Every structure is written in C-alpha cells, then in structure tokens.
Amino acid sequence: NAGVIQTPRHKVTGKGQEATLWCEPISGHSAVFWYRQTIVQGLEFLTYFRNQAPIDDSGMPKERFSAQMPNQSHSTLKIQSTQPQDSAVYLCASSLGVPGTGGYEQYFGPGTRLTVL
Amino acid sequence: GDSVIQMQGQVTLSENDFLFINCTYSTTGYPTLFWYVQYSGEGPQLLLQVTTANNKGSSRGFEATYDKGTTSFHLQKTSVQEIDSAVYYCAMRDQGNAYKVIFGKGTHLHVLP
C-alpha cells in the first residue's frame, strides 16, 4: 500500500496564476480530507468528501478555492488567482470511514508545498 | 465552539531530557483524543489515541494521559532522543462528526544532540 499520494510535492506559481493540487487516497478509503498547514495557523481543515460527495467545506475560503472528487481514486484542490498569502503546505488525508477501532483514523499524504511569488 | 489548545509553540531539549507537552480541549462530553507526530517532509501520523475507557495511551516510549477533570491531555517521554525532533499535534475527534478531527496548532520539538 503506497499510502496517500500527493502531486506535485512542490509548486511555485506567480501571483494571479491558477494552482491545481492532486491527491490519491488509499484504496478502499471512503473519506478524503484537505488541510492547509502554515507555521502561524498550524493545521487548518478545509473540506472533506465521503464516498466522493462533498460533505463539509466549512474551512474553505469562499473565493478562489474549490475542491472536487470526480472518482474514488483522486481528489483535486484548485486555487484560482493565487495570492502570496496562499503559500502553505496543503495536506490530503484519507480514512476508511467505518465504525470500529481505527476506522476513522486519518492517514496523511506528504503534502504539496505551494509557493506564490 | 470546540477547540484544542496547545500553548507551547516550540520546545528545545537536549538528549535524555524529560518531555512534557500540555494540551487542553473544549467541548461537551468526553471526546477521543489523539497525538499526531509530523517529521520533516512528511505528513502527520497518528502517534497514539486515548479514550475515557483507558485514560492512558503509550507508543514508541511516549505516554499520554487524559484528565477529564481539567479537560487536559498531556504527552510525555522520559528520555527524548534527537530522532524525536518533530512537530507534535494534539487533536480530538469532533463530537458531532466522527469523521472530523480538530487539531491544535502544534508544538515544534527540537532535540539537541
């Protein structure tokens, strides 16, 4: 099992450009989460999907950020018109999503470091 | 709202020192609590989990104790090593949604050789 895969590992964009980040969850996991990590704020929840359906996007900035999960094997986080304050590590996690020991444990990918110049 | 508070942003120790990281939580009831560890260049990984059923958890020499009276959850290790240098996150399961985890801001542990 390769774990959660995130690509690219590093992305540099110019201000105003679009950035698309990819996540491949662990096979068989029904829930996929996106977080943003900065030194100041730590780990911030953005959004999550269950069985590909968007469930909770309460952490997503209202403008410029969107997330999709077109199939069970990948999810994308898109940031339009990137700004320097969007610079962060974006982490994806997945969980099995079933009751029982460890059923809701989140497994994280290595993250994508986004730098907006 | 529900929250997890880690006051110690950074801790610097020498090898073989005692580690104690404090964490408090705010919610109704008695949530499941976690400590995650994140090594440089990797995502966070679960270090240990504690519920009110056992009140303590241990893993890789780390121990966590759940104190319902003070709504606190501490992580400790008797003798840290340089390889323990990492970011440690206290977290709790969202009482309204078993899928979600609420994280503290993390404590950067730097262990000097």
Coordinates of C-alpha atoms in Angstrom, one line a residue, chain A:
Chain A
N1 CA 0.0 0.0 0.0
A2 CA 1.6 3.2 -1.2
G3 CA -0.3 5.4 1.3
V4 CA -1.8 8.7 0.3
I5 CA -0.2 10.2 -2.8
Q6 CA 0.0 13.9 -3.4
T7 CA 1.3 15.6 -6.5
P8 CA 3.2 17.7 -7.1
R9 CA 5.3 17.8 -4.0
H10 CA 6.3 21.4 -4.7
K11 CA 4.6 24.0 -6.8
V12 CA 5.7 27.6 -7.5
T13 CA 3.2 30.0 -9.1
G14 CA 3.2 33.6 -9.9
K15 CA 0.6 35.9 -8.3
G16 CA -2.7 35.6 -10.2
Q17 CA -2.0 32.2 -11.6
E18 CA -4.0 29.1 -11.0
A19 CA -2.8 26.1 -9.0
T20 CA -4.2 22.6 -9.0
L21 CA -3.2 20.1 -6.4
W22 CA -3.8 16.4 -6.7
C23 CA -4.5 13.7 -4.1
E24 CA -4.8 10.0 -4.5
P25 CA -6.3 8.4 -1.3
I26 CA -5.6 5.0 0.0
S27 CA -7.5 2.4 -2.0
G28 CA -10.8 1.5 -0.2
H29 CA -10.9 4.6 1.9
S30 CA -14.2 6.3 1.7
A31 CA -13.4 9.7 3.2
V32 CA -10.9 12.3 1.8
F33 CA -9.8 15.5 3.7
W34 CA -7.9 18.6 2.7
Y35 CA -6.0 20.7 5.2
R36 CA -3.8 23.8 4.9
Q37 CA -0.7 24.0 7.1
T38 CA 1.2 27.1 8.0
I39 CA 3.6 27.9 10.8
V40 CA 1.3 30.6 12.2
Q41 CA -2.0 28.7 12.0
G42 CA -0.9 25.1 12.2
L43 CA -3.3 22.6 10.6
E44 CA -6.4 24.1 9.2
F45 CA -9.3 22.0 8.0
L46 CA -10.5 23.0 4.6
T47 CA -13.0 20.4 3.3
Y48 CA -13.9 16.7 3.1
F49 CA -15.6 14.2 0.9
R50 CA -17.3 10.9 1.8
N51 CA -17.9 8.4 -1.0
Q52 CA -16.9 11.2 -3.4
A53 CA -19.7 13.5 -2.2
P54 CA -18.7 16.9 -0.7
I55 CA -19.8 16.8 3.0
D56 CA -18.3 19.8 4.7
D57 CA -16.4 22.7 3.2
S58 CA -16.7 25.0 6.2
G59 CA -12.9 25.7 6.2
M60 CA -12.6 26.6 2.5
P61 CA -12.1 30.3 1.7
K62 CA -15.2 31.5 0.0
E63 CA -13.4 32.8 -3.0
R64 CA -10.8 31.3 -5.3
F65 CA -10.7 27.8 -3.6
S66 CA -12.6 24.8 -4.9
A67 CA -12.3 21.0 -4.4
Q68 CA -13.6 18.1 -6.3
M69 CA -13.6 14.4 -6.2
P70 CA -14.6 13.1 -9.6
N71 CA -13.9 9.5 -8.8
Q72 CA -12.9 7.4 -5.8
S73 CA -9.2 7.4 -6.7
H74 CA -8.4 11.1 -6.8
S75 CA -9.4 14.5 -5.5
T76 CA -8.2 17.9 -6.6
L77 CA -7.9 21.2 -4.8
K78 CA -7.9 24.2 -7.1
I79 CA -6.8 27.7 -6.2
Q80 CA -7.6 30.4 -8.7
S81 CA -5.8 33.7 -8.9
T82 CA -3.2 32.6 -6.3
Q83 CA -2.0 35.2 -3.8
P84 CA 1.1 35.2 -1.7
Q85 CA -1.0 34.5 1.4
D86 CA -2.0 31.2 -0.2
S87 CA 1.6 30.0 0.3
A88 CA 1.4 26.9 2.6
V89 CA 1.7 23.2 2.7
Y90 CA -1.6 21.6 1.5
L91 CA -2.2 18.2 3.0
C92 CA -4.6 15.5 1.9
A93 CA -5.7 12.7 4.2
S94 CA -8.0 9.7 3.9
S95 CA -9.8 7.4 6.3
L96 CA -11.6 4.1 6.0
G97 CA -14.7 5.7 7.4
V98 CA -16.2 2.7 9.2
P99 CA -17.1 2.3 12.9
G100 CA -14.7 0.3 15.0
T101 CA -11.1 0.5 16.1
G102 CA -9.1 2.7 13.8
G103 CA -12.0 3.0 11.3
Y104 CA -11.8 6.8 11.4
E105 CA -8.1 7.2 11.6
Q106 CA -6.8 9.7 9.1
Y107 CA -3.7 8.8 7.0
F108 CA -2.0 11.8 5.6
G109 CA 0.0 12.3 2.4
P110 CA 3.3 14.1 2.4
G111 CA 1.7 17.4 1.3
T112 CA 2.2 19.8 -1.5
R113 CA 4.3 22.9 -0.7
L114 CA 2.7 25.8 -2.7
T115 CA 4.8 29.0 -3.0
V116 CA 3.2 32.0 -4.6
L117 CA 5.7 34.7 -5.7

